Amino acid sequence: MFMSDHAPVLQSDLDLRLLHRGKVRDVYEIDAETLLMVASDRVSAFDVVLPQPIPFKGEVLTLVTAWWLEQLEDRIGHHLIAVDPDVIVDRHPDLAASRDVWQRRAMLVRRTDPVLVECVVRGFITGSAWKEYAKGGTLAGEPLPEGLRESERLDPPIFSPATKAQEGEHDENITFDQVVDLLGADLAGRLADLSQEIYAYGRDVAGERNIILADTKLEFGTAPSGELLLIDEVLTPDSSRFWPKESYVLGRGQPSLDKQPIRDWLDGLEDWDKTPPAPDLPDAVVNEASERYQDVFRRLTGISLSAYVPPRFGTNR
Ligand SMILES: Nc1ncnc2c1ncn2[C@@H]1O[C@H](COP(=O)(O)OP(=O)(O)OP(=O)(O)O)[C@@H](O)[C@H]1O
Ligand SMILES: [Mg+2]
């Protein structure tokens, strides 16, 4: 089948061992130490994967991650070996044939043993944290200051870990003490400190672009060497809530920079109960969402997606 450079990818089917297919990423084994993580153009809303791919979404997720990791490299070790397709093909010539499917959306990464806690940092109260707080003034069962309003800034930001949910289930917020019980005080403390540092860095950089980084979810893994590495996607629109500063209003939910057209359209349907299967999205909604993802990239980095050249990482420098 002919594929242009930019044919959207709903599902990649590479000739490699597929280890995991998540809501967005297809994760393949390259060898015992290396994975190829392919960000598809799948999109989910209300936790349901939608039938249509969103052109350029996978590319945005992968290249935003590369853009941040280049800046964060001095602070923390990360899993990225290469994003530049030429570097990936140099290392793994077998991948040349399928290049059109994966280029600019795939990350070649160091394989780790993922830490089984999602490291969320919240600088504003929204989402599941707001839901719980609105009911009883707590987050993961622990009291927060009284009188917070929806979308209010949390100062200082809160390390708000969650368990990694199994497929089809929701992550569950847990306390820091529960992380200590699971992982020990030393690792728990390092995760909290690193997560806070990365969030603060991301908040400051996004802030210069008039984007509020409301919260973000980070993942860490342990390399065979024992080194703790930042893994997965980093400070992307899928792992973070980015709010345009100009439309921020305290006391209500905020529009999302990227998924809002999809959510609004789905919300307007009378006969869909937000369980699978999801309805087909009209072309106009798909195109609007695609533009939004590309706009997030441009607004955040100051570079248009098509002009961005990913850096060479680590040993490839
Ligand atoms: N360097 C790495 N080593 C090992 N596993 C990794 C690494 N980087 C990311 N992962 C794992 O790969 C998976 C990425 O897939 P993806 O994000 O699509 O699905 P998911 O997080 O399992 O589910 P969801 O659809 O809720 O996001 C995650 O389970 C993540 O923990
Ligand atoms: Mg994920």
Tab-separated table of C-alpha atoms in Angstrom, residues 36-247:
chain	number	residue	atom	x	y	z
A	36	LEU	CA	10.738	1.226	19.831
A	37	MET	CA	7.792	3.290	21.058
A	38	VAL	CA	5.524	4.385	18.219
A	39	ALA	CA	3.015	7.113	19.029
A	40	SER	CA	0.004	6.490	16.799
A	41	ASP	CA	-2.542	9.170	15.899
A	42	ARG	CA	-5.155	7.532	18.126
A	43	VAL	CA	-7.012	9.908	20.377
A	44	SER	CA	-9.114	9.183	23.409
A	45	ALA	CA	-11.781	11.320	25.006
A	46	PHE	CA	-13.613	10.475	28.216
A	47	ASP	CA	-11.170	7.518	28.370
A	48	VAL	CA	-12.547	5.969	25.170
A	49	VAL	CA	-10.384	5.605	22.050
A	50	LEU	CA	-12.109	7.225	19.069
A	51	PRO	CA	-12.398	5.560	15.642
A	52	GLN	CA	-10.605	8.296	13.646
A	53	PRO	CA	-6.893	9.137	13.838
A	54	ILE	CA	-5.921	12.787	14.324
A	55	PRO	CA	-3.276	13.677	11.708
A	56	PHE	CA	0.058	14.760	13.226
A	57	LYS	CA	-0.967	13.969	16.791
A	58	GLY	CA	1.585	11.168	17.253
A	59	GLU	CA	4.301	13.320	15.750
A	60	VAL	CA	3.439	16.145	18.145
A	61	LEU	CA	3.592	13.867	21.202
A	62	THR	CA	6.956	12.391	20.242
A	63	LEU	CA	8.608	15.629	19.145
A	64	VAL	CA	7.339	17.601	22.151
A	65	THR	CA	8.888	14.908	24.352
A	66	ALA	CA	12.197	15.196	22.477
A	67	TRP	CA	12.095	18.989	22.748
A	68	TRP	CA	11.695	18.862	26.523
A	69	LEU	CA	14.168	16.045	27.119
A	70	GLU	CA	16.911	17.919	25.329
A	71	GLN	CA	16.457	20.731	27.853
A	72	LEU	CA	16.100	18.454	30.867
A	73	GLU	CA	19.086	16.224	30.096
A	74	ASP	CA	21.408	17.970	32.543
A	75	ARG	CA	18.969	17.450	35.405
A	76	ILE	CA	17.860	13.868	34.949
A	77	GLY	CA	18.772	10.771	32.991
A	78	HIS	CA	16.097	9.757	30.488
A	79	HIS	CA	15.331	6.815	28.247
A	80	LEU	CA	15.635	8.437	24.837
A	81	ILE	CA	18.330	7.040	22.545
A	82	ALA	CA	17.119	8.548	19.270
A	83	VAL	CA	14.169	10.212	17.555
A	84	ASP	CA	15.960	11.330	14.398
A	85	PRO	CA	14.864	8.720	11.792
A	86	ASP	CA	18.315	8.654	10.177
A	87	VAL	CA	19.913	7.740	13.496
A	88	ILE	CA	17.290	5.054	14.129
A	89	VAL	CA	17.847	3.506	10.682
A	90	ASP	CA	21.633	3.683	11.125
A	91	ARG	CA	21.315	1.633	14.266
A	92	HIS	CA	18.588	-0.685	13.017
A	93	PRO	CA	18.759	-0.975	9.210
A	94	ASP	CA	15.807	-3.395	9.163
A	95	LEU	CA	13.537	-0.484	10.058
A	96	ALA	CA	14.293	1.335	6.791
A	97	ALA	CA	11.502	-0.440	4.909
A	98	SER	CA	8.750	0.708	7.279
A	99	ARG	CA	10.164	4.195	7.804
A	100	ASP	CA	7.105	6.018	6.398
A	101	VAL	CA	4.948	4.517	9.111
A	102	TRP	CA	7.132	5.428	12.101
A	103	GLN	CA	9.359	8.368	11.248
A	104	ARG	CA	9.062	11.350	13.583
A	105	ARG	CA	6.525	9.470	15.696
A	106	ALA	CA	8.845	6.757	17.039
A	107	MET	CA	11.286	6.949	19.922
A	108	LEU	CA	14.111	4.468	20.263
A	109	VAL	CA	14.439	4.101	24.033
A	110	ARG	CA	16.372	2.285	26.720
A	111	ARG	CA	14.221	-0.490	28.096
A	112	THR	CA	13.547	-0.165	31.805
A	113	ASP	CA	11.585	-1.780	34.534
A	114	PRO	CA	8.840	0.855	34.995
A	115	VAL	CA	8.176	2.110	38.508
A	116	LEU	CA	4.566	1.156	39.187
A	117	VAL	CA	3.520	4.606	40.356
A	118	GLU	CA	2.414	7.465	38.110
A	119	CYS	CA	4.107	10.628	39.331
A	120	VAL	CA	1.585	13.426	38.994
A	121	VAL	CA	2.321	16.985	40.024
A	122	ARG	CA	-0.608	19.351	40.367
A	123	GLY	CA	-0.104	23.102	40.285
A	124	PHE	CA	-3.833	23.777	39.866
A	125	ILE	CA	-6.775	21.820	41.223
A	126	THR	CA	-8.825	20.192	38.469
A	127	GLY	CA	-9.859	16.805	37.102
A	128	SER	CA	-10.039	13.894	39.536
A	129	ALA	CA	-8.423	15.999	42.296
A	130	TRP	CA	-11.136	18.648	42.028
A	131	LYS	CA	-13.857	15.984	41.984
A	132	GLU	CA	-12.599	14.496	45.254
A	133	TYR	CA	-11.940	17.869	46.888
A	134	ALA	CA	-15.382	19.188	45.975
A	135	LYS	CA	-16.962	16.235	47.800
A	136	GLY	CA	-15.021	16.311	51.056
A	137	GLY	CA	-12.058	18.693	50.982
A	138	THR	CA	-9.457	15.948	50.495
A	139	LEU	CA	-7.010	14.607	47.911
A	140	ALA	CA	-6.225	10.870	48.147
A	141	GLY	CA	-7.998	11.035	51.506
A	142	GLU	CA	-5.766	13.757	52.946
A	143	PRO	CA	-7.086	17.225	53.721
A	144	LEU	CA	-6.214	20.191	51.481
A	145	PRO	CA	-6.588	23.859	52.481
A	146	GLU	CA	-10.204	24.952	52.858
A	147	GLY	CA	-12.007	27.183	50.409
A	148	LEU	CA	-10.230	26.232	47.175
A	149	ARG	CA	-12.194	26.929	44.011
A	150	GLU	CA	-12.188	24.881	40.834
A	151	SER	CA	-8.976	25.443	38.778
A	152	GLU	CA	-7.346	27.404	41.626
A	153	ARG	CA	-3.564	27.547	41.797
A	154	LEU	CA	-1.955	25.239	44.374
A	155	ASP	CA	1.042	26.850	45.987
A	156	PRO	CA	3.316	24.974	46.410
A	157	PRO	CA	2.406	22.415	43.731
A	158	ILE	CA	1.390	19.038	45.114
A	159	PHE	CA	3.063	15.712	44.353
A	160	SER	CA	-0.030	13.615	43.760
A	161	PRO	CA	0.913	10.036	42.850
A	162	ALA	CA	-1.436	7.446	41.414
A	163	THR	CA	-1.339	3.718	40.913
A	164	LYS	CA	-0.785	2.566	37.346
A	165	ALA	CA	-4.180	1.170	36.419
A	166	GLN	CA	-4.531	-2.081	34.536
A	167	GLU	CA	-6.144	-1.904	31.105
A	168	GLY	CA	-9.665	-0.543	31.141
A	169	GLU	CA	-9.423	0.748	34.698
A	170	HIS	CA	-8.830	4.229	36.027
A	171	ASP	CA	-5.708	5.310	37.875
A	172	GLU	CA	-6.314	5.734	41.588
A	173	ASN	CA	-4.852	8.633	43.554
A	174	ILE	CA	-2.724	7.483	46.489
A	175	THR	CA	-0.892	9.273	49.296
A	176	PHE	CA	2.831	9.840	49.547
A	177	ASP	CA	2.873	7.453	52.516
A	178	GLN	CA	1.401	4.740	50.324
A	179	VAL	CA	4.223	5.321	47.830
A	180	VAL	CA	6.711	4.933	50.698
A	181	ASP	CA	5.053	1.626	51.618
A	182	LEU	CA	5.222	0.440	48.008
A	183	LEU	CA	8.698	1.619	47.016
A	184	GLY	CA	10.568	2.586	50.173
A	185	ALA	CA	11.298	6.055	51.544
A	186	ASP	CA	14.419	6.635	49.485
A	187	LEU	CA	12.893	6.003	46.040
A	188	ALA	CA	9.622	7.697	47.013
A	189	GLY	CA	11.510	10.826	48.027
A	190	ARG	CA	13.563	10.901	44.850
A	191	LEU	CA	10.447	10.510	42.691
A	192	ALA	CA	8.714	13.368	44.500
A	193	ASP	CA	11.746	15.683	44.246
A	194	LEU	CA	12.437	14.932	40.579
A	195	SER	CA	8.769	15.287	39.667
A	196	GLN	CA	8.537	18.655	41.407
A	197	GLU	CA	11.683	19.861	39.678
A	198	ILE	CA	10.467	18.823	36.220
A	199	TYR	CA	7.038	20.330	36.807
A	200	ALA	CA	8.539	23.638	37.956
A	201	TYR	CA	10.784	23.760	34.904
A	202	GLY	CA	7.872	22.970	32.568
A	203	ARG	CA	5.598	25.500	34.261
A	204	ASP	CA	8.153	28.281	33.874
A	205	VAL	CA	8.898	27.548	30.211
A	206	ALA	CA	5.209	27.148	29.302
A	207	GLY	CA	4.404	30.297	31.270
A	208	GLU	CA	6.686	32.341	29.015
A	209	ARG	CA	4.447	31.180	26.154
A	210	ASN	CA	1.262	32.153	27.994
A	211	ILE	CA	0.393	28.542	28.622
A	212	ILE	CA	-0.576	27.389	32.103
A	213	LEU	CA	0.826	23.943	32.900
A	214	ALA	CA	-1.967	22.913	35.271
A	215	ASP	CA	-0.622	19.449	36.013
A	216	THR	CA	1.469	16.697	34.512
A	217	LYS	CA	2.020	12.960	34.819
A	218	LEU	CA	5.561	11.576	34.730
A	219	GLU	CA	6.788	8.021	34.623
A	220	PHE	CA	10.119	6.637	35.761
A	221	GLY	CA	11.871	3.329	35.238
A	222	THR	CA	14.931	1.527	36.481
A	223	ALA	CA	17.598	0.659	33.917
A	224	PRO	CA	19.471	-2.657	34.205
A	225	SER	CA	22.382	-0.575	35.568
A	226	GLY	CA	20.131	0.459	38.476
A	227	GLU	CA	19.930	4.038	37.210
A	228	LEU	CA	16.571	5.794	37.646
A	229	LEU	CA	15.430	7.182	34.285
A	230	LEU	CA	12.619	9.447	33.169
A	231	ILE	CA	10.613	7.346	30.663
A	232	ASP	CA	7.493	7.482	28.478
A	233	GLU	CA	6.189	10.805	27.149
A	234	VAL	CA	7.203	14.018	28.901
A	235	LEU	CA	5.172	17.228	29.322
A	236	THR	CA	2.999	16.490	26.283
A	237	PRO	CA	-0.623	17.534	25.736
A	238	ASP	CA	-1.661	13.928	26.498
A	239	SER	CA	0.237	13.689	29.795
A	240	SER	CA	-0.386	17.259	30.954
A	241	ARG	CA	-3.113	19.844	31.102
A	242	PHE	CA	-2.133	22.913	29.137
A	243	TRP	CA	-4.496	25.863	29.525
A	244	PRO	CA	-4.321	28.989	27.386
A	245	LYS	CA	-3.693	31.836	29.827
A	246	GLU	CA	-6.024	34.184	27.979
A	247	SER	CA	-9.092	32.065	28.638
